[in-house]
Coordinates of C-alpha atoms and ligand atoms in Angstrom, one line a residue:
M1 CA 0.4 0.0 0.2
S2 CA 0.7 3.4 -0.8
T3 CA 1.8 6.2 1.7
N4 CA -0.5 8.2 0.5
T5 CA -3.6 5.8 0.1
E6 CA -2.2 5.1 3.9
N7 CA -2.5 8.5 4.6
V8 CA -6.8 8.4 2.9
L9 CA -6.8 5.8 5.2
Q10 CA -6.0 7.2 8.6
N11 CA -8.1 10.2 7.5
H12 CA -11.0 8.3 6.9
L13 CA -10.1 6.3 10.2
T14 CA -10.3 9.7 12.3
T15 CA -13.4 11.2 11.0
A16 CA -15.7 8.3 10.8
R17 CA -14.4 7.7 14.8
A18 CA -15.4 11.3 15.9
G19 CA -18.3 10.3 14.0
V20 CA -19.4 7.7 15.5
A21 CA -18.7 8.8 19.1
A22 CA -20.4 12.0 18.7
I23 CA -23.0 10.0 18.6
M24 CA -22.7 7.2 20.1
P25 CA -20.6 8.3 23.1
D26 CA -20.5 5.0 24.4
F27 CA -18.6 3.3 21.5
T28 CA -14.9 1.7 22.6
E29 CA -12.5 2.0 19.3
V30 CA -12.2 -1.5 18.2
R31 CA -8.6 -3.1 19.3
T32 CA -6.6 -3.1 15.4
N33 CA -3.9 -4.0 13.7
T34 CA -3.9 -3.0 9.9
V35 CA -2.9 -4.3 7.2
T36 CA 0.4 -3.0 5.7
P37 CA 1.7 -4.4 2.2
A38 CA 4.0 -7.0 4.7
L39 CA 0.0 -8.9 4.2
V40 CA -0.8 -8.0 0.4
E41 CA 1.3 -9.6 -1.6
P42 CA 1.4 -13.6 0.5
L43 CA -2.5 -12.5 0.6
R44 CA -3.1 -11.9 -2.9
S45 CA -0.9 -14.9 -3.7
G46 CA -2.2 -17.8 -2.0
M47 CA -6.0 -16.3 -2.7
R48 CA -7.9 -17.5 -5.9
G49 CA -10.4 -15.0 -5.2
P50 CA -9.8 -11.1 -5.3
V51 CA -7.9 -8.8 -2.6
I52 CA -9.6 -5.4 -2.7
L53 CA -8.0 -2.7 -1.6
P54 CA -8.6 1.2 -0.4
E55 CA -7.5 3.0 -4.1
D56 CA -9.4 -0.9 -6.1
P57 CA -12.7 1.0 -7.8
A58 CA -14.5 -1.8 -6.3
Y59 CA -13.8 -0.9 -3.0
D60 CA -16.8 1.5 -2.3
T61 CA -18.7 -1.2 -2.7
A62 CA -17.3 -3.7 -1.2
R63 CA -16.9 -2.4 2.5
R64 CA -21.3 -1.5 1.9
V65 CA -23.5 -3.2 4.3
W66 CA -26.9 -2.7 4.8
N67 CA -27.0 -0.4 8.0
A68 CA -25.7 2.9 6.8
M69 CA -24.5 4.4 9.6
I70 CA -21.6 1.9 9.1
D71 CA -18.7 3.6 7.4
K72 CA -15.9 1.5 8.7
R73 CA -13.0 1.7 6.2
P74 CA -11.0 -1.9 5.8
G75 CA -7.1 -2.2 5.2
A76 CA -8.0 -5.3 2.7
I77 CA -10.9 -7.1 1.6
A78 CA -10.3 -10.8 0.9
R79 CA -13.4 -12.0 -1.4
C80 CA -13.0 -15.7 -0.9
T81 CA -14.1 -18.5 -3.6
G82 CA -13.7 -21.4 -1.7
V83 CA -12.2 -22.5 1.7
A84 CA -8.3 -23.0 0.3
D85 CA -9.2 -19.0 -0.1
V86 CA -10.6 -18.4 3.8
M87 CA -7.8 -21.1 4.9
H88 CA -4.7 -19.0 3.1
A89 CA -6.9 -15.2 5.1
V90 CA -6.7 -17.3 8.1
R91 CA -3.2 -18.0 7.9
T92 CA -2.1 -15.2 6.6
A93 CA -3.8 -12.4 8.9
R94 CA -2.9 -14.7 11.8
E95 CA 1.1 -14.8 10.6
V96 CA 1.4 -11.2 9.9
G97 CA -1.4 -10.2 13.1
V98 CA -3.8 -8.3 11.4
T99 CA -7.1 -7.9 13.2
L100 CA -9.5 -9.3 11.0
S101 CA -13.3 -9.3 10.6
V102 CA -15.7 -11.8 8.7
R103 CA -18.4 -10.9 6.6
G104 CA -21.7 -12.9 5.4
G105 CA -24.7 -10.9 4.2
G106 CA -23.3 -7.8 5.5
H107 CA -26.6 -7.3 7.6
N108 CA -25.5 -6.9 11.2
I109 CA -27.0 -3.5 12.6
A110 CA -23.7 -3.0 14.6
G111 CA -21.5 -3.8 11.5
N112 CA -18.9 -6.6 12.8
A113 CA -18.9 -7.7 9.5
L114 CA -15.9 -5.2 8.8
C115 CA -12.9 -3.9 10.2
D116 CA -11.5 -0.2 10.0
G117 CA -8.2 -0.5 9.0
G118 CA -7.6 -4.5 9.1
L119 CA -9.2 -7.4 6.9
T120 CA -12.3 -8.5 6.7
I121 CA -12.9 -12.0 4.9
D122 CA -16.0 -11.5 2.8
L123 CA -18.0 -14.5 2.1
S124 CA -20.6 -13.1 -0.3
E125 CA -19.3 -14.5 -3.0
M126 CA -19.9 -18.3 -1.4
R127 CA -23.4 -18.3 -2.4
T128 CA -24.4 -22.2 -3.2
V129 CA -26.9 -24.4 -2.0
H130 CA -27.3 -28.3 -2.1
I131 CA -31.0 -29.6 -1.4
D132 CA -31.0 -33.7 -0.7
P133 CA -34.2 -34.4 -0.5
Q134 CA -34.0 -37.8 0.6
T135 CA -32.5 -37.0 3.5
R136 CA -33.8 -33.5 3.8
R137 CA -30.3 -31.7 4.3
A138 CA -29.6 -28.2 3.0
H139 CA -25.5 -27.9 2.2
V140 CA -25.3 -24.2 3.0
S141 CA -22.4 -21.9 1.5
P142 CA -21.3 -18.9 3.9
G143 CA -22.3 -15.8 1.9
A144 CA -25.9 -17.6 1.0
L145 CA -28.5 -15.0 1.9
L146 CA -31.8 -16.3 3.4
A147 CA -33.3 -16.4 -0.3
D148 CA -31.3 -18.4 -1.7
L149 CA -31.4 -21.3 0.6
D150 CA -35.6 -21.0 0.2
H151 CA -35.4 -20.8 -2.7
E152 CA -33.5 -23.9 -3.9
A153 CA -35.4 -25.8 -0.7
Q154 CA -38.7 -24.8 -1.8
A155 CA -38.0 -26.6 -4.8
F156 CA -38.9 -29.6 -3.3
G157 CA -41.2 -27.9 -1.0
L158 CA -38.9 -27.8 2.2
A159 CA -38.3 -25.3 4.2
T160 CA -36.4 -24.3 7.6
P161 CA -37.3 -21.9 10.2
L162 CA -34.7 -18.1 8.7
G163 CA -35.9 -15.1 9.1
I164 CA -38.3 -12.3 8.1
N165 CA -36.0 -10.3 5.7
S166 CA -34.8 -12.6 2.8
T167 CA -31.9 -10.5 2.0
T168 CA -30.4 -11.4 5.0
G169 CA -27.1 -13.7 5.7
V170 CA -28.1 -16.9 7.0
A171 CA -24.4 -17.2 8.1
G172 CA -25.2 -14.4 11.1
L173 CA -28.5 -15.3 11.1
T174 CA -27.5 -18.8 12.3
L175 CA -24.1 -18.1 14.5
G176 CA -27.1 -15.9 17.2
G177 CA -29.5 -18.4 17.0
G178 CA -32.1 -17.0 14.2
F179 CA -35.7 -17.0 14.2
G180 CA -38.5 -16.4 12.0
W181 CA -42.4 -17.5 11.1
L182 CA -41.1 -21.3 11.5
T183 CA -39.8 -21.1 14.6
R184 CA -42.8 -21.9 16.6
R185 CA -43.1 -24.9 15.3
F186 CA -39.2 -26.3 14.1
G187 CA -37.9 -24.5 16.4
L188 CA -34.7 -21.4 15.6
T189 CA -32.4 -21.7 12.7
I190 CA -29.8 -23.1 15.2
D191 CA -32.2 -26.2 16.5
N192 CA -32.1 -27.2 12.8
L193 CA -27.9 -27.3 12.1
V194 CA -27.3 -30.7 12.3
A195 CA -23.1 -30.2 11.2
A196 CA -21.0 -26.9 10.5
D197 CA -17.4 -27.0 8.9
V198 CA -15.0 -24.1 10.2
V199 CA -11.9 -22.8 10.0
T200 CA -10.2 -22.1 13.5
A201 CA -8.5 -19.4 14.5
D202 CA -4.8 -21.9 13.4
G203 CA -5.8 -22.4 9.7
Q204 CA -7.7 -25.5 10.3
R205 CA -11.1 -26.2 9.3
L206 CA -12.8 -28.4 12.2
H207 CA -15.7 -30.8 10.5
T208 CA -18.5 -30.0 13.7
A209 CA -22.0 -31.9 14.8
E210 CA -23.2 -33.4 17.8
D211 CA -20.4 -36.4 17.4
E212 CA -17.6 -34.5 16.4
H213 CA -15.7 -31.6 17.6
E214 CA -19.0 -31.9 20.0
E215 CA -18.3 -28.3 21.8
L216 CA -17.0 -26.7 19.4
F217 CA -20.2 -27.3 17.6
W218 CA -22.5 -26.2 21.1
A219 CA -20.5 -22.8 20.7
L220 CA -21.3 -22.6 17.5
R221 CA -25.1 -22.1 17.8
G222 CA -25.6 -19.1 19.6
G223 CA -21.9 -18.3 20.5
G224 CA -21.5 -15.8 17.1
G225 CA -18.4 -15.5 14.9
N226 CA -16.3 -15.9 17.9
F227 CA -14.7 -19.5 17.2
G228 CA -13.6 -19.7 13.6
V229 CA -14.8 -19.0 10.1
V230 CA -17.8 -21.0 9.3
T231 CA -17.5 -22.9 5.6
R232 CA -20.7 -24.7 5.9
F233 CA -23.8 -25.1 7.2
E234 CA -26.2 -27.8 7.5
F235 CA -29.6 -28.2 8.2
A236 CA -32.4 -30.5 8.7
L237 CA -35.5 -29.5 6.6
H238 CA -38.9 -30.0 7.4
P239 CA -42.0 -29.9 4.0
V240 CA -43.4 -26.3 3.7
G241 CA -45.6 -25.3 1.3
P242 CA -45.8 -24.1 -1.9
E243 CA -48.1 -22.1 0.1
V244 CA -48.7 -20.4 4.0
L245 CA -51.8 -19.0 4.9
S246 CA -50.5 -15.4 5.4
G247 CA -50.9 -11.5 5.4
L248 CA -51.7 -8.8 7.8
V249 CA -54.3 -8.1 10.0
V250 CA -54.8 -4.2 10.6
Y251 CA -56.2 -2.1 13.8
P252 CA -55.7 1.9 14.2
F253 CA -53.4 3.0 16.6
E254 CA -57.0 4.0 19.1
Q255 CA -57.5 0.6 19.8
A256 CA -53.6 -0.4 20.6
P257 CA -53.8 -1.2 24.2
R258 CA -57.0 -3.2 24.1
V259 CA -55.5 -4.9 21.1
L260 CA -51.9 -5.9 22.2
A261 CA -53.8 -6.9 25.5
E262 CA -55.4 -9.7 23.5
Y263 CA -52.6 -10.3 21.6
N264 CA -50.9 -10.9 24.9
E265 CA -54.0 -13.1 26.1
S266 CA -53.7 -14.9 23.4
I267 CA -50.5 -16.7 22.2
S268 CA -51.4 -19.6 25.4
E269 CA -53.8 -21.0 23.2
M270 CA -52.0 -20.9 19.8
P271 CA -51.1 -23.2 18.1
D272 CA -47.3 -23.8 17.2
E273 CA -48.1 -23.8 13.7
L274 CA -49.1 -20.1 13.9
S275 CA -47.0 -17.3 14.3
V276 CA -48.2 -13.8 15.1
W277 CA -45.8 -10.8 14.6
A278 CA -47.3 -7.0 15.9
V279 CA -45.4 -3.6 13.7
L280 CA -46.5 -0.8 15.4
R281 CA -45.8 2.2 13.0
K282 CA -47.1 4.7 10.5
A283 CA -49.4 3.5 8.2
P284 CA -48.0 2.6 4.4
P285 CA -50.2 3.2 1.8
L286 CA -51.4 -0.1 1.2
P287 CA -54.4 -0.3 -1.3
F288 CA -56.6 -2.6 1.0
L289 CA -56.5 0.4 4.2
P290 CA -58.9 3.4 3.8
E291 CA -56.9 6.1 2.1
S292 CA -57.5 8.1 5.5
I293 CA -55.6 6.2 7.4
H294 CA -52.2 5.9 5.0
G295 CA -49.4 7.9 6.9
R296 CA -50.9 7.2 10.8
E297 CA -49.9 5.2 13.3
V298 CA -51.2 1.7 13.2
V299 CA -50.5 -1.9 14.6
I300 CA -50.7 -4.1 12.4
F301 CA -50.5 -7.9 13.0
A302 CA -48.5 -10.2 10.9
V303 CA -49.8 -13.2 10.6
A304 CA -48.2 -16.9 9.0
Y305 CA -49.8 -20.5 10.0
S306 CA -47.5 -23.5 8.1
P307 CA -50.2 -26.6 8.8
E308 CA -49.3 -29.7 8.2
S309 CA -52.4 -30.0 7.2
G310 CA -56.5 -28.1 6.9
D311 CA -56.5 -24.2 5.8
G312 CA -55.9 -22.6 9.1
M313 CA -58.9 -19.8 8.4
R314 CA -60.4 -21.0 12.2
E315 CA -56.9 -20.6 13.8
I316 CA -56.3 -17.0 11.9
E317 CA -59.5 -16.3 13.5
P318 CA -59.4 -14.5 16.6
V319 CA -55.8 -12.2 15.3
R320 CA -59.1 -10.1 13.8
R321 CA -61.1 -10.3 16.8
F322 CA -58.8 -8.2 19.1
G323 CA -60.5 -5.7 17.8
D324 CA -62.3 -3.8 15.2
P325 CA -59.6 -3.4 11.8
S326 CA -59.3 -1.2 9.3
G327 CA -58.4 -3.5 7.4
E328 CA -57.1 -7.0 6.5
H329 CA -55.2 -8.7 3.2
V330 CA -54.6 -12.1 4.7
G331 CA -54.3 -15.4 1.9
R332 CA -52.5 -18.6 0.7
M333 CA -49.2 -17.4 -0.9
P334 CA -46.2 -18.7 -1.8
Y335 CA -43.9 -19.3 1.4
S336 CA -41.0 -18.2 -0.2
A337 CA -43.2 -14.7 -1.7
W338 CA -44.3 -14.7 2.4
Q339 CA -40.3 -14.9 3.1
Q340 CA -39.8 -11.4 1.2
A341 CA -43.1 -9.7 2.2
F342 CA -41.3 -7.7 4.5
D343 CA -37.8 -7.0 2.0
P344 CA -39.7 -3.3 0.3
L345 CA -39.7 -2.0 4.3
L346 CA -36.0 -3.2 5.0
T347 CA -34.1 -2.1 2.7
P348 CA -30.8 -1.8 2.8
G349 CA -28.9 1.9 2.1
A350 CA -31.0 3.5 5.4
R351 CA -29.8 5.0 9.4
N352 CA -30.8 2.3 11.0
Y353 CA -29.9 2.1 15.1
W354 CA -31.9 -0.7 16.9
K355 CA -32.6 -1.4 20.9
S356 CA -34.0 -4.7 21.8
H357 CA -35.6 -6.2 25.0
N358 CA -37.0 -9.5 25.6
F359 CA -40.3 -10.6 26.9
T360 CA -41.7 -13.3 28.4
G361 CA -45.5 -11.6 28.5
L362 CA -46.9 -8.5 27.3
S363 CA -47.8 -6.5 30.9
D364 CA -50.5 -3.6 31.2
G365 CA -47.5 -1.1 31.9
V366 CA -45.5 -2.6 29.2
I367 CA -47.8 -2.4 26.2
T368 CA -48.8 1.4 28.0
T369 CA -44.7 2.3 27.1
I370 CA -45.4 0.9 23.7
V371 CA -48.2 3.1 23.2
D372 CA -47.0 6.1 24.2
N373 CA -43.3 5.8 22.2
A374 CA -45.4 4.3 19.2
G375 CA -47.3 8.1 19.0
R376 CA -43.7 9.5 18.9
L377 CA -42.2 8.2 15.8
P378 CA -39.5 10.4 15.0
S379 CA -39.6 9.7 11.3
P380 CA -41.9 7.6 8.8
Q381 CA -40.0 4.9 8.6
C382 CA -39.5 3.7 12.6
E383 CA -41.6 0.8 13.8
I384 CA -41.8 -1.2 17.1
F385 CA -41.0 -5.1 15.9
I386 CA -42.1 -7.6 18.6
G387 CA -41.4 -11.0 17.1
Q388 CA -43.4 -13.6 18.9
L389 CA -41.0 -17.0 19.7
G390 CA -42.7 -19.8 21.9
G391 CA -43.6 -22.7 20.7
A392 CA -40.8 -25.6 20.0
A393 CA -38.6 -22.5 20.5
S394 CA -39.0 -23.2 23.9
R395 CA -39.2 -26.4 24.5
I396 CA -35.3 -27.1 24.8
A397 CA -32.9 -26.1 28.0
A398 CA -31.4 -22.8 28.2
D399 CA -27.9 -24.8 27.8
A400 CA -28.8 -27.3 25.0
T401 CA -27.3 -25.0 22.8
A402 CA -25.1 -21.2 23.3
Y403 CA -28.2 -19.7 22.8
P404 CA -29.9 -18.7 26.1
H405 CA -33.0 -16.9 25.6
R406 CA -35.3 -19.7 25.4
D407 CA -37.6 -17.9 28.1
A408 CA -38.4 -14.8 25.0
N409 CA -42.1 -15.2 24.6
F410 CA -41.4 -12.4 22.9
V411 CA -38.4 -10.4 21.0
M412 CA -39.6 -6.4 20.8
N413 CA -37.2 -4.6 18.0
V414 CA -37.5 -0.6 18.2
H415 CA -36.4 -0.3 15.2
A416 CA -34.9 3.8 14.5
R417 CA -34.8 4.0 11.1
W418 CA -34.5 7.5 8.6
D419 CA -32.5 8.7 5.9
Q420 CA -30.9 12.0 6.8
P421 CA -27.5 12.6 9.4
T422 CA -29.4 15.6 10.2
Q423 CA -32.5 13.1 12.0
D424 CA -29.5 10.6 13.7
E425 CA -29.8 12.8 16.7
D426 CA -33.8 12.9 17.3
C427 CA -33.9 8.6 15.7
I428 CA -31.2 7.5 18.4
R429 CA -32.9 9.8 21.7
W430 CA -35.8 8.1 20.9
A431 CA -34.9 5.0 20.4
R432 CA -32.7 5.0 23.7
S433 CA -35.8 6.4 25.9
F434 CA -38.4 4.1 24.7
F435 CA -35.9 1.3 25.3
E436 CA -35.2 2.6 28.6
A437 CA -38.5 3.7 29.3
A438 CA -39.3 -0.6 28.8
E439 CA -36.4 -2.0 30.5
P440 CA -38.5 -3.2 33.8
Y441 CA -40.8 -4.9 32.1
A442 CA -38.5 -7.8 30.3
T443 CA -36.3 -10.6 30.8
G444 CA -32.8 -8.3 30.8
G445 CA -31.3 -10.6 28.7
V446 CA -31.0 -9.8 25.0
Y447 CA -30.7 -11.4 21.0
S448 CA -27.0 -10.1 19.9
N449 CA -27.6 -10.2 16.5
F450 CA -30.0 -7.4 17.3
L451 CA -27.2 -5.5 19.7
T452 CA -26.1 -1.8 18.4
A453 CA -22.7 -0.7 17.7
D454 CA -23.1 1.0 21.6
E455 CA -24.0 -2.0 23.3
L456 CA -20.9 -3.6 24.7
A457 CA -21.9 -4.1 28.2
R458 CA -25.2 -6.2 27.5
T459 CA -22.3 -8.8 25.9
G460 CA -22.8 -10.8 28.4
A461 CA -26.9 -10.3 28.8
A462 CA -26.6 -11.9 25.1
Y463 CA -24.8 -15.3 26.0
G464 CA -26.5 -14.9 29.6
V465 CA -26.0 -18.4 31.2
N466 CA -23.8 -20.0 28.8
Y467 CA -21.1 -17.5 29.5
D468 CA -18.7 -19.4 31.1
R469 CA -19.3 -22.7 28.8
L470 CA -18.3 -20.0 25.7
A471 CA -15.4 -19.1 28.0
A472 CA -14.2 -21.9 27.8
I473 CA -14.5 -23.3 24.8
K474 CA -12.9 -20.2 23.3
R475 CA -9.5 -21.2 25.4
Q476 CA -10.0 -23.8 24.3
Y477 CA -10.1 -23.4 20.4
D478 CA -8.9 -19.4 20.3
P479 CA -6.6 -18.6 22.9
D480 CA -5.6 -15.6 21.5
N481 CA -8.7 -14.2 20.9
F482 CA -7.9 -13.6 17.3
F483 CA -11.3 -13.8 16.1
H484 CA -12.7 -10.5 18.4
V485 CA -14.2 -8.5 16.1
N486 CA -17.6 -9.6 17.5
W487 CA -19.7 -9.9 20.0
N488 CA -17.0 -10.9 21.9
I489 CA -16.0 -13.8 24.3
P490 CA -12.3 -13.8 25.9
P491 CA -11.0 -16.7 26.3
A492 CA -11.7 -17.5 30.1
G493 CA -8.8 -16.7 32.4
D494 CA -7.4 -13.8 29.7
G495 CA -8.9 -10.9 33.0
R496 CA -11.1 -8.9 29.8
V497 CA -14.7 -8.7 29.8
A498 CA -17.1 -9.7 27.0
G499 CA -17.6 -6.7 24.3
V500 CA -16.4 -5.8 20.7
G501 CA -13.2 -6.2 20.5
Ligands
LIG601 C1 -33.8 -6.0 7.9 C2 -32.8 -7.5 9.3 C3 -33.7 -7.5 9.7 C4 -33.5 -9.6 10.6 N1 -34.5 -9.9 10.7 C5 -33.9 -11.5 11.6 C6 -34.8 -12.3 11.8 O1 -36.1 -11.8 11.5 N2 -34.4 -12.7 12.3 C7 -33.1 -12.8 13.2 O2 -32.7 -14.7 13.7 N3 -32.2 -12.1 13.2 C8 -33.1 -11.3 12.2 N4 -32.0 -10.2 11.3 C9 -30.7 -10.0 12.8 C10 -30.0 -10.7 11.7 O3 -29.8 -12.1 12.0 C11 -28.3 -10.6 11.8 O4 -28.0 -9.1 11.4 C12 -27.2 -11.6 11.5 O5 -25.8 -10.5 11.8 C13 -26.5 -10.8 10.1 O6 -26.4 -12.3 9.1 P1 -25.2 -11.7 8.3 O7 -24.8 -12.5 7.4 O8 -25.6 -10.9 7.5 O9 -24.0 -10.3 9.2 P2 -22.7 -10.1 8.8 O10 -23.4 -8.5 8.8 O11 -22.3 -10.3 7.1 O12 -21.9 -10.8 9.4 C14 -22.3 -10.8 11.2 C15 -21.5 -11.6 12.4 O13 -21.3 -12.8 12.2 C16 -19.9 -13.2 11.3 N5 -20.3 -13.9 10.5 C17 -21.0 -13.4 9.5 N6 -20.5 -15.1 8.2 C18 -19.7 -15.5 9.5 C19 -18.9 -16.8 9.4 N7 -19.3 -17.2 8.2 N8 -17.9 -17.9 10.0 C20 -18.1 -17.0 11.1 N9 -18.5 -15.9 11.4 C21 -19.1 -14.8 10.6 C22 -19.2 -11.6 11.6 O14 -18.3 -11.5 12.0 C23 -20.5 -11.0 12.2 O15 -19.8 -10.5 13.4 C24 -32.3 -9.1 11.0 C25 -31.2 -7.9 10.8 C26 -31.8 -6.9 9.7 C27 -31.0 -6.3 8.7

């Protein structure tokens, strides 16, 4: 790298850090060893894929992630085309002593896919999905997006539980836990993971499963990117679709306290095949809603019923009776289309700041807090998302996998989203103050995949009762904490506290 490039990079780093620190005062700088010319040539010489540097035309696109608040500038991006590239990049970075980050789908809200100045292993070209319909297994490469897996599996009438935005990466979603419309019926994404290949800090690839490197396999199911670079996921698949009964039932905001209380009451009676998520936001101009409520606050219940048999109309009927709906659009649609239904509201490129709580139930107190804050949305794109879990996901012990939050029946995501930097302060302040007001009603646990960049102090809460076991496994497989650009678990005994870097 030329001196000029290094200077430009350094200036960008300083500006970016100052910007983030102004908005997020709790932000702790990641400890970074930067890329030097000593890394670039050995790296290039052993890679099939390209190594992208700051002076390359492809660089700015390659460093872009879903959340436009993230403006990190890696010193180099190694775009891997296969496992050999990943092993080579890990070994080279390790030998030279450079900071490493790993990018799957690039959706992580905290921007952990990238590191400032270090080396980013970019897996986005590795998107192959192979389905074996006989054994009902999916073999998934680490750059695959949810839509890639759904597309291939649905060709055989199969699916595994994934998230609700089809452009999310399978890798990051799985390593944190993963939940979506099928979770109440078939468990979390990790509950369907049967094996994973991982390149560990020494550059070796290990095959992990219930009976092979079983502690490492346990840790991968909720322990995030702490243990190595996963190069292949193997999932169990289930017959789903090709159509599911799904859609939206929309209530006017005035009925919010009543319909949310009814929602909370109804969950004990709900079959596992039914998932109902609540969204409080300003109504998009949907054709089935009266124009008079377009742009006004509403409560939207998104329903998905994927039965073994029957049409599901009877099962979703209670959702229509939570109150007097303003409109609804519910019917049978292809499963893979429903998996993409929320994509238009969650496009990349906007500025985003999230705060998340887990709840066992929606008490009157939290409903009042939710309604108060939903009445003060600081931008038309802000929303409060309440995902429903329970069902099969809750019938697994908290220590059966590294993901500990089996008690959470609801995961609330305070999703602040806007376009202009001038709105940063208002939107972030709203999310934080809502989060604080809702805290007394929450379990204290948090889904690691929903943590924002300034939430280092919540890292322990993300791993909960499983933290000590994870730290011991970290000591075994990554004693030098080489993989630390993630919600970091320092190796047991090294004296550092959890957090990024
Ligand atoms: C719009 C939107 C909707 C979402 N909806 C849901 C949802 O419905 N359900 C849900 O469970 N989650 C959901 N999420 C959260 C999502 O699971 C996380 O953002 C997840 O981290 C995304 O994974 P990724 O591969 O795209 O991310 P990346 O940003 O690429 O990576 C995320 C983290 O995983 C690590 N990582 C990625 N790939 C690998 C690998 N192969 N090996 C080791 N470490 C790796 C990275 O280093 C980083 O620390 C949503 C996120 C967004 C932005």
